[in-house]
Amino acid sequence: MRPAWAVGLVFGGCCSNVVFLELLAREFPGCGNIVTFAQFLFIAVEGFIFEANFGRKRPAIPIRYYLIMVAMFFTVSVVNNYALNLNIAMPLHMIFRSGSLIASMVLGIIILKKRYSFSKYTSIALVSVGIFICTLMSAKQVASESSSSKEDGLHVFLWWLLGIAALTFALLMSARMGIFQETIYKQFGKHSKEALFYNHALPLPGFLLLAPDIYTHAVLFSQSEPFQVPVIGLTVPILWFYLVMNVITQYVCIRGVFTLTTECTSLTVTLVVTLRKFVSLIFSILYFRNPFTAWHWLGTLFVFVGTLMYTEVWNGLGPLLARQRTGAKAE
């Protein structure tokens, strides 16, 4: 039941989180640092109260392991969000993060010496190709729209290449972090809430390096148009409302991901997160009225066929249908 509940948190929280992130990024593409800081601060405070019991509860996993995990997690979060500053459109941002399936499998083979069946390799390839097609088609549209307003094409292209390099680095680091988490949980047991707290509390001092940028965007957020929050009737700047909703949905999302890491292998977690990114992309296309072409439908087909192959649903359906035929004959 816990894995199913965690998957629900991942899809519900992360999909809505992407919407609020896109709303923020459309107004200020360089707001990644303040978004990351707000997310880390909220989750750290919640964990300090309810998980660490105001610092009185000793961690089950030694702090030195968390320091390694935190260095990876903080780096991945900051680099992924900062890539939005480097002429990386949101759909193209998803294209690299969806490649985590292949990165997780390759590093699993190299580091953990894992071996997978041919159907697993095929399913991972189909899912990755499907998401790649969908995001590439969306990225092309964004690029064509922005190219007409850019005068210095070479300058823009160089910044774009730097953004691609940053996303590639974050992709490999994220896959390595998933394998490290899997190894630690096998050694010390499953402690998802504890890991969630320490992964967000320990990196907080690192945001001092980003303080000027965070303050600048806080001022810009306060100058945005007023918005009356439904139900409670409170009026706040609309970008602060988007940020609060982004933080809350990110907490729901990351809570589901960390629960999954204690219940499933790193590859399975990666598959769930990748499918969530695909659903987020489709929702973003529909919500923001981006065109959904035949290429998008082809990508959708690849993703669902790959998912069915990975879960080996056909193997489960075979015996079930056989039992039904046997029962029908008996009657």
mmCIF file of C-alpha atoms in Angstrom:
data_model
loop_
_atom_site.group_PDB
_atom_site.id
_atom_site.type_symbol
_atom_site.label_atom_id
_atom_site.label_comp_id
_atom_site.label_asym_id
_atom_site.label_seq_id
_atom_site.Cartn_x
_atom_site.Cartn_y
_atom_site.Cartn_z
ATOM 1 C CA MET A 1 0.000 0.000 0.000
ATOM 2 C CA ARG A 2 2.879 2.398 0.820
ATOM 3 C CA PRO A 3 4.351 2.259 -2.703
ATOM 4 C CA ALA A 4 0.933 2.961 -4.252
ATOM 5 C CA TRP A 5 0.388 5.886 -1.869
ATOM 6 C CA ALA A 6 3.860 7.221 -2.646
ATOM 7 C CA VAL A 7 3.200 7.024 -6.407
ATOM 8 C CA GLY A 8 -0.004 9.026 -5.871
ATOM 9 C CA LEU A 9 1.937 11.703 -3.985
ATOM 10 C CA VAL A 10 4.558 11.850 -6.736
ATOM 11 C CA PHE A 11 2.047 12.284 -9.556
ATOM 12 C CA GLY A 12 -0.307 14.651 -7.720
ATOM 13 C CA GLY A 13 2.336 16.823 -6.086
ATOM 14 C CA CYS A 14 4.936 16.946 -8.846
ATOM 15 C CA CYS A 15 2.532 17.554 -11.723
ATOM 16 C CA SER A 16 0.896 20.524 -10.004
ATOM 17 C CA ASN A 17 4.340 21.720 -8.872
ATOM 18 C CA VAL A 18 5.512 22.004 -12.488
ATOM 19 C CA VAL A 19 2.552 24.249 -13.319
ATOM 20 C CA PHE A 20 3.432 26.764 -10.577
ATOM 21 C CA LEU A 21 7.124 26.594 -11.506
ATOM 22 C CA GLU A 22 6.278 27.401 -15.129
ATOM 23 C CA LEU A 23 4.087 30.310 -14.036
ATOM 24 C CA LEU A 24 7.020 31.697 -12.021
ATOM 25 C CA ALA A 25 9.592 31.045 -14.748
ATOM 26 C CA ARG A 26 7.465 32.809 -17.366
ATOM 27 C CA GLU A 27 7.576 36.002 -15.297
ATOM 28 C CA PHE A 28 11.216 35.727 -14.111
ATOM 29 C CA PRO A 29 13.285 32.943 -15.766
ATOM 30 C CA GLY A 30 16.099 33.527 -13.245
ATOM 31 C CA CYS A 31 13.996 32.823 -10.132
ATOM 32 C CA GLY A 32 15.410 29.301 -9.642
ATOM 33 C CA ASN A 33 17.463 30.153 -6.546
ATOM 34 C CA ILE A 34 14.613 31.668 -4.521
ATOM 35 C CA VAL A 35 12.356 28.756 -5.485
ATOM 36 C CA THR A 36 14.968 26.198 -4.396
ATOM 37 C CA PHE A 37 15.636 28.048 -1.132
ATOM 38 C CA ALA A 38 11.936 28.287 -0.239
ATOM 39 C CA GLN A 39 11.447 24.574 -0.916
ATOM 40 C CA PHE A 40 14.443 23.552 1.192
ATOM 41 C CA LEU A 41 13.501 25.882 4.070
ATOM 42 C CA PHE A 42 9.894 24.665 4.288
ATOM 43 C CA ILE A 43 10.805 20.967 4.245
ATOM 44 C CA ALA A 44 13.648 21.500 6.746
ATOM 45 C CA VAL A 45 11.410 23.338 9.243
ATOM 46 C CA GLU A 46 8.670 20.701 8.925
ATOM 47 C CA GLY A 47 11.199 17.902 9.447
ATOM 48 C CA PHE A 48 12.866 19.645 12.395
ATOM 49 C CA ILE A 49 9.521 19.792 14.209
ATOM 50 C CA PHE A 50 7.888 16.482 13.326
ATOM 51 C CA GLU A 51 10.803 14.167 12.456
ATOM 52 C CA ALA A 52 13.846 15.388 14.422
ATOM 53 C CA ASN A 53 11.664 16.379 17.409
ATOM 54 C CA PHE A 54 13.400 19.776 17.686
ATOM 55 C CA GLY A 55 16.828 18.132 17.468
ATOM 56 C CA ARG A 56 16.269 15.622 20.276
ATOM 57 C CA LYS A 57 16.008 12.540 18.026
ATOM 58 C CA ARG A 58 19.273 10.916 16.965
ATOM 59 C CA PRO A 59 19.540 9.948 13.276
ATOM 60 C CA ALA A 60 19.438 6.238 12.430
ATOM 61 C CA ILE A 61 21.888 6.781 9.550
ATOM 62 C CA PRO A 62 25.261 8.376 10.447
ATOM 63 C CA ILE A 63 25.550 12.054 9.551
ATOM 64 C CA ARG A 64 28.649 11.475 7.397
ATOM 65 C CA TYR A 65 26.517 9.553 4.900
ATOM 66 C CA TYR A 66 23.948 12.326 4.841
ATOM 67 C CA LEU A 67 26.680 14.873 4.144
ATOM 68 C CA ILE A 68 27.636 12.957 0.992
ATOM 69 C CA MET A 69 23.994 12.610 -0.036
ATOM 70 C CA VAL A 70 23.329 16.280 0.698
ATOM 71 C CA ALA A 71 26.266 17.433 -1.430
ATOM 72 C CA MET A 72 24.770 15.527 -4.371
ATOM 73 C CA PHE A 73 21.167 16.592 -3.707
ATOM 74 C CA PHE A 74 21.980 20.282 -3.205
ATOM 75 C CA THR A 75 24.119 20.366 -6.341
ATOM 76 C CA VAL A 76 21.446 18.679 -8.474
ATOM 77 C CA SER A 77 18.673 20.983 -7.213
ATOM 78 C CA VAL A 78 20.616 24.215 -7.695
ATOM 79 C CA VAL A 79 22.038 23.264 -11.105
ATOM 80 C CA ASN A 80 18.653 22.095 -12.433
ATOM 81 C CA ASN A 81 16.904 25.303 -11.381
ATOM 82 C CA TYR A 82 19.784 27.562 -12.458
ATOM 83 C CA ALA A 83 19.700 26.028 -15.946
ATOM 84 C CA LEU A 84 16.516 28.046 -16.545
ATOM 85 C CA ASN A 85 18.792 31.136 -16.507
ATOM 86 C CA LEU A 86 20.811 29.755 -19.434
ATOM 87 C CA ASN A 87 18.250 30.015 -22.261
ATOM 88 C CA ILE A 88 16.836 26.560 -21.458
ATOM 89 C CA ALA A 89 13.085 26.408 -22.133
ATOM 90 C CA MET A 90 10.873 24.414 -19.781
ATOM 91 C CA PRO A 91 10.150 21.591 -22.296
ATOM 92 C CA LEU A 92 13.855 21.289 -23.104
ATOM 93 C CA HIS A 93 14.521 21.284 -19.363
ATOM 94 C CA MET A 94 12.333 18.179 -19.141
ATOM 95 C CA ILE A 95 14.122 16.475 -22.021
ATOM 96 C CA PHE A 96 17.310 15.943 -20.051
ATOM 97 C CA ARG A 97 15.618 15.103 -16.768
ATOM 98 C CA SER A 98 13.611 12.441 -18.579
ATOM 99 C CA GLY A 99 16.895 10.829 -19.623
ATOM 100 C CA SER A 100 17.487 9.766 -16.019
ATOM 101 C CA LEU A 101 16.147 6.290 -16.812
ATOM 102 C CA ILE A 102 19.093 5.491 -19.043
ATOM 103 C CA ALA A 103 21.568 7.197 -16.702
ATOM 104 C CA SER A 104 20.246 5.206 -13.716
ATOM 105 C CA MET A 105 20.464 1.921 -15.614
ATOM 106 C CA VAL A 106 23.987 2.574 -16.948
ATOM 107 C CA LEU A 107 25.365 3.600 -13.552
ATOM 108 C CA GLY A 108 23.564 0.647 -11.936
ATOM 109 C CA ILE A 109 25.356 -1.706 -14.318
ATOM 110 C CA ILE A 110 28.749 -0.027 -13.758
ATOM 111 C CA ILE A 111 28.607 0.578 -9.998
ATOM 112 C CA LEU A 112 26.234 -2.078 -8.625
ATOM 113 C CA LYS A 113 27.106 -4.683 -11.294
ATOM 114 C CA LYS A 114 23.395 -5.175 -11.982
ATOM 115 C CA ARG A 115 22.042 -7.083 -14.940
ATOM 116 C CA TYR A 116 18.596 -6.622 -16.451
ATOM 117 C CA SER A 117 16.465 -8.664 -18.819
ATOM 118 C CA PHE A 118 16.191 -7.735 -22.489
ATOM 119 C CA SER A 119 12.589 -6.579 -21.963
ATOM 120 C CA LYS A 120 13.764 -4.146 -19.263
ATOM 121 C CA TYR A 121 16.358 -2.644 -21.600
ATOM 122 C CA THR A 122 13.751 -2.354 -24.346
ATOM 123 C CA SER A 123 11.144 -0.777 -22.075
ATOM 124 C CA ILE A 124 13.571 1.814 -20.733
ATOM 125 C CA ALA A 125 14.604 2.705 -24.289
ATOM 126 C CA LEU A 126 10.965 3.073 -25.415
ATOM 127 C CA VAL A 127 10.022 5.293 -22.470
ATOM 128 C CA SER A 128 13.071 7.499 -22.927
ATOM 129 C CA VAL A 129 12.559 7.820 -26.694
ATOM 130 C CA GLY A 130 8.867 8.607 -26.224
ATOM 131 C CA ILE A 131 9.504 11.410 -23.766
ATOM 132 C CA PHE A 132 12.394 12.645 -25.905
ATOM 133 C CA ILE A 133 10.105 12.971 -28.943
ATOM 134 C CA CYS A 134 7.412 14.846 -27.018
ATOM 135 C CA THR A 135 9.766 17.294 -25.345
ATOM 136 C CA LEU A 136 11.833 17.855 -28.483
ATOM 137 C CA MET A 137 8.763 18.860 -30.470
ATOM 138 C CA SER A 138 7.788 21.315 -27.733
ATOM 139 C CA ALA A 139 11.342 22.632 -27.445
ATOM 140 C CA LYS A 140 11.484 23.310 -31.189
ATOM 141 C CA GLN A 141 8.379 25.445 -30.962
ATOM 142 C CA VAL A 142 9.755 27.451 -28.031
ATOM 143 C CA ALA A 143 13.063 27.933 -29.847
ATOM 144 C CA SER A 144 11.377 29.157 -33.031
ATOM 145 C CA GLU A 145 9.286 31.661 -31.092
ATOM 146 C CA SER A 146 12.251 33.066 -29.170
ATOM 147 C CA SER A 147 14.713 33.171 -32.083
ATOM 148 C CA SER A 148 12.956 36.095 -33.764
ATOM 149 C CA SER A 149 13.540 38.346 -30.726
ATOM 150 C CA LYS A 150 17.241 37.415 -30.239
ATOM 151 C CA GLU A 151 19.764 39.569 -32.074
ATOM 152 C CA ASP A 152 23.028 38.072 -30.865
ATOM 153 C CA GLY A 153 22.525 34.486 -32.026
ATOM 154 C CA LEU A 154 26.044 33.254 -31.194
ATOM 155 C CA HIS A 155 25.884 34.635 -27.657
ATOM 156 C CA VAL A 156 22.525 32.982 -27.059
ATOM 157 C CA PHE A 157 23.765 29.690 -28.508
ATOM 158 C CA LEU A 158 26.847 29.625 -26.239
ATOM 159 C CA TRP A 159 24.711 30.208 -23.156
ATOM 160 C CA TRP A 160 22.381 27.464 -24.377
ATOM 161 C CA LEU A 161 25.339 25.060 -24.686
ATOM 162 C CA LEU A 162 26.357 25.916 -21.121
ATOM 163 C CA GLY A 163 22.809 25.136 -20.020
ATOM 164 C CA ILE A 164 22.943 21.759 -21.799
ATOM 165 C CA ALA A 165 26.245 20.982 -20.043
ATOM 166 C CA ALA A 166 24.711 21.908 -16.668
ATOM 167 C CA LEU A 167 21.683 19.664 -17.238
ATOM 168 C CA THR A 168 23.920 16.768 -18.340
ATOM 169 C CA PHE A 169 25.992 17.098 -15.177
ATOM 170 C CA ALA A 170 22.852 17.234 -12.997
ATOM 171 C CA LEU A 171 21.428 14.180 -14.772
ATOM 172 C CA LEU A 172 24.459 11.993 -14.030
ATOM 173 C CA MET A 173 24.759 13.306 -10.470
ATOM 174 C CA SER A 174 21.075 12.577 -9.815
ATOM 175 C CA ALA A 175 21.441 8.990 -11.049
ATOM 176 C CA ARG A 176 24.523 8.512 -8.856
ATOM 177 C CA MET A 177 22.634 9.872 -5.852
ATOM 178 C CA GLY A 178 19.811 7.351 -6.391
ATOM 179 C CA ILE A 179 22.277 4.467 -6.379
ATOM 180 C CA PHE A 180 23.998 5.851 -3.258
ATOM 181 C CA GLN A 181 20.629 6.064 -1.476
ATOM 182 C CA GLU A 182 19.790 2.484 -2.419
ATOM 183 C CA THR A 183 23.121 1.279 -1.011
ATOM 184 C CA ILE A 184 22.706 3.214 2.256
ATOM 185 C CA TYR A 185 19.168 1.948 2.832
ATOM 186 C CA LYS A 186 20.319 -1.642 2.389
ATOM 187 C CA GLN A 187 22.969 -1.087 5.067
ATOM 188 C CA PHE A 188 21.053 0.942 7.658
ATOM 189 C CA GLY A 189 17.380 0.290 6.861
ATOM 190 C CA LYS A 190 14.640 2.458 5.393
ATOM 191 C CA HIS A 191 14.253 5.933 6.918
ATOM 192 C CA SER A 192 12.579 8.088 4.276
ATOM 193 C CA LYS A 193 11.345 10.890 6.573
ATOM 194 C CA GLU A 194 14.729 11.219 8.234
ATOM 195 C CA ALA A 195 16.498 11.328 4.866
ATOM 196 C CA LEU A 196 14.022 13.941 3.634
ATOM 197 C CA PHE A 197 14.785 16.189 6.622
ATOM 198 C CA TYR A 198 18.582 15.960 6.547
ATOM 199 C CA ASN A 199 18.771 16.321 2.768
ATOM 200 C CA HIS A 200 16.999 19.682 3.053
ATOM 201 C CA ALA A 201 18.278 20.984 6.423
ATOM 202 C CA LEU A 202 22.019 20.427 6.018
ATOM 203 C CA PRO A 203 22.363 22.379 2.728
ATOM 204 C CA LEU A 204 20.657 25.551 4.073
ATOM 205 C CA PRO A 205 23.955 27.369 4.918
ATOM 206 C CA GLY A 206 24.963 26.964 1.280
ATOM 207 C CA PHE A 207 22.224 29.390 0.255
ATOM 208 C CA LEU A 208 24.208 32.230 1.865
ATOM 209 C CA LEU A 209 26.272 32.190 -1.334
ATOM 210 C CA LEU A 210 23.076 32.878 -3.277
ATOM 211 C CA ALA A 211 21.650 35.471 -0.860
ATOM 212 C CA PRO A 212 21.945 38.541 -3.159
ATOM 213 C CA ASP A 213 20.068 36.822 -5.984
ATOM 214 C CA ILE A 214 17.424 35.494 -3.589
ATOM 215 C CA TYR A 215 16.861 38.974 -2.108
ATOM 216 C CA THR A 216 16.611 40.581 -5.555
ATOM 217 C CA HIS A 217 13.893 38.196 -6.647
ATOM 218 C CA ALA A 218 12.065 38.537 -3.319
ATOM 219 C CA VAL A 219 11.775 42.277 -4.035
ATOM 220 C CA LEU A 220 10.585 41.591 -7.594
ATOM 221 C CA PHE A 221 7.990 39.119 -6.292
ATOM 222 C CA SER A 222 6.671 41.732 -3.838
ATOM 223 C CA GLN A 223 6.163 44.171 -6.712
ATOM 224 C CA SER A 224 3.946 41.804 -8.702
ATOM 225 C CA GLU A 225 0.207 42.412 -9.101
ATOM 226 C CA PRO A 226 -2.041 41.695 -6.082
ATOM 227 C CA PHE A 227 -4.027 38.474 -5.977
ATOM 228 C CA GLN A 228 -6.871 37.496 -3.659
ATOM 229 C CA VAL A 229 -6.371 33.966 -2.380
ATOM 230 C CA PRO A 230 -9.559 31.888 -2.768
ATOM 231 C CA VAL A 231 -11.422 30.727 0.361
ATOM 232 C CA ILE A 232 -9.372 32.748 2.887
ATOM 233 C CA GLY A 233 -9.755 36.058 1.008
ATOM 234 C CA LEU A 234 -6.198 37.228 1.773
ATOM 235 C CA THR A 235 -4.618 39.564 -0.810
ATOM 236 C CA VAL A 236 -0.943 38.911 -1.613
ATOM 237 C CA PRO A 237 1.376 39.557 -4.586
ATOM 238 C CA ILE A 238 0.538 36.874 -7.132
ATOM 239 C CA LEU A 239 4.115 35.630 -7.511
ATOM 240 C CA TRP A 240 4.346 34.995 -3.761
ATOM 241 C CA PHE A 241 1.138 32.956 -4.045
ATOM 242 C CA TYR A 242 2.673 30.943 -6.893
ATOM 243 C CA LEU A 243 5.809 30.402 -4.793
ATOM 244 C CA VAL A 244 3.864 29.201 -1.746
ATOM 245 C CA MET A 245 1.862 26.779 -3.876
ATOM 246 C CA ASN A 246 5.080 25.605 -5.547
ATOM 247 C CA VAL A 247 6.641 24.927 -2.150
ATOM 248 C CA ILE A 248 3.623 23.008 -0.822
ATOM 249 C CA THR A 249 3.294 20.852 -3.936
ATOM 250 C CA GLN A 250 7.070 20.279 -3.970
ATOM 251 C CA TYR A 251 6.831 18.960 -0.400
ATOM 252 C CA VAL A 252 4.099 16.523 -1.418
ATOM 253 C CA CYS A 253 6.161 15.497 -4.446
ATOM 254 C CA ILE A 254 9.482 15.002 -2.668
ATOM 255 C CA ARG A 255 7.779 13.181 0.222
ATOM 256 C CA GLY A 256 6.467 10.644 -2.278
ATOM 257 C CA VAL A 257 9.865 10.288 -3.981
ATOM 258 C CA PHE A 258 11.725 9.671 -0.722
ATOM 259 C CA THR A 259 9.108 7.122 0.351
ATOM 260 C CA LEU A 260 9.546 5.334 -2.974
ATOM 261 C CA THR A 261 13.323 5.146 -2.483
ATOM 262 C CA THR A 262 12.765 3.092 0.675
ATOM 263 C CA GLU A 263 10.261 0.744 -0.956
ATOM 264 C CA CYS A 264 11.628 0.199 -4.496
ATOM 265 C CA THR A 265 14.903 -0.073 -6.405
ATOM 266 C CA SER A 266 16.525 3.060 -7.828
ATOM 267 C CA LEU A 267 15.538 2.062 -11.380
ATOM 268 C CA THR A 268 11.873 1.634 -10.423
ATOM 269 C CA VAL A 269 11.913 5.001 -8.653
ATOM 270 C CA THR A 270 13.464 6.553 -11.738
ATOM 271 C CA LEU A 271 10.771 5.021 -13.937
ATOM 272 C CA VAL A 272 7.960 6.442 -11.766
ATOM 273 C CA VAL A 273 9.578 9.880 -11.668
ATOM 274 C CA THR A 274 10.149 9.799 -15.435
ATOM 275 C CA LEU A 275 6.516 8.887 -16.117
ATOM 276 C CA ARG A 276 5.513 11.751 -13.842
ATOM 277 C CA LYS A 277 7.605 14.102 -15.967
ATOM 278 C CA PHE A 278 5.846 12.832 -19.057
ATOM 279 C CA VAL A 279 2.408 13.460 -17.520
ATOM 280 C CA SER A 280 3.605 16.923 -16.438
ATOM 281 C CA LEU A 281 4.664 17.684 -19.995
ATOM 282 C CA ILE A 282 1.303 16.611 -21.443
ATOM 283 C CA PHE A 283 -0.545 18.622 -18.786
ATOM 284 C CA SER A 284 1.657 21.645 -19.476
ATOM 285 C CA ILE A 285 0.903 21.381 -23.201
ATOM 286 C CA LEU A 286 -2.844 21.245 -22.554
ATOM 287 C CA TYR A 287 -2.944 23.839 -19.746
ATOM 288 C CA PHE A 288 -0.766 26.409 -21.506
ATOM 289 C CA ARG A 289 -2.400 25.627 -24.866
ATOM 290 C CA ASN A 290 0.706 24.392 -26.621
ATOM 291 C CA PRO A 291 0.030 22.368 -29.814
ATOM 292 C CA PHE A 292 -0.221 18.584 -29.492
ATOM 293 C CA THR A 293 1.010 17.165 -32.794
ATOM 294 C CA ALA A 294 1.188 13.688 -34.281
ATOM 295 C CA TRP A 295 4.737 13.454 -32.924
ATOM 296 C CA HIS A 296 3.374 13.964 -29.405
ATOM 297 C CA TRP A 297 0.937 11.096 -29.924
ATOM 298 C CA LEU A 298 3.792 8.901 -31.163
ATOM 299 C CA GLY A 299 5.780 9.734 -28.062
ATOM 300 C CA THR A 300 2.744 8.940 -25.903
ATOM 301 C CA LEU A 301 2.475 5.506 -27.521
ATOM 302 C CA PHE A 302 6.160 4.761 -26.882
ATOM 303 C CA VAL A 303 5.865 5.755 -23.228
ATOM 304 C CA PHE A 304 2.842 3.585 -22.468
ATOM 305 C CA VAL A 305 4.150 0.560 -24.364
ATOM 306 C CA GLY A 306 7.472 0.905 -22.541
ATOM 307 C CA THR A 307 5.696 1.185 -19.199
ATOM 308 C CA LEU A 308 3.645 -1.960 -19.853
ATOM 309 C CA MET A 309 6.815 -3.838 -20.835
ATOM 310 C CA TYR A 310 8.681 -2.714 -17.709
ATOM 311 C CA THR A 311 5.887 -3.697 -15.330
ATOM 312 C CA GLU A 312 5.563 -7.030 -17.188
ATOM 313 C CA VAL A 313 1.806 -6.609 -17.189
ATOM 314 C CA TRP A 314 1.549 -9.126 -20.031
ATOM 315 C CA ASN A 315 3.092 -11.829 -17.832
ATOM 316 C CA GLY A 316 0.456 -11.154 -15.220
ATOM 317 C CA LEU A 317 -2.420 -11.074 -17.686
ATOM 318 C CA GLY A 318 -1.501 -14.458 -19.203
ATOM 319 C CA PRO A 319 -2.136 -16.607 -16.075
ATOM 320 C CA LEU A 320 -5.197 -14.511 -15.223
ATOM 321 C CA LEU A 321 -6.787 -15.120 -18.625
ATOM 322 C CA ALA A 322 -5.856 -18.800 -18.441
ATOM 323 C CA ARG A 323 -7.624 -19.138 -15.072
ATOM 324 C CA GLN A 324 -10.685 -17.418 -16.459
ATOM 325 C CA ARG A 325 -10.808 -19.780 -19.438
ATOM 326 C CA THR A 326 -10.392 -22.787 -17.114
ATOM 327 C CA GLY A 327 -13.222 -21.520 -14.881
ATOM 328 C CA ALA A 328 -15.474 -20.993 -17.873
ATOM 329 C CA LYS A 329 -14.866 -24.544 -19.107
ATOM 330 C CA ALA A 330 -15.573 -25.978 -15.663
ATOM 331 C CA GLU A 331 -18.945 -24.238 -15.586
#
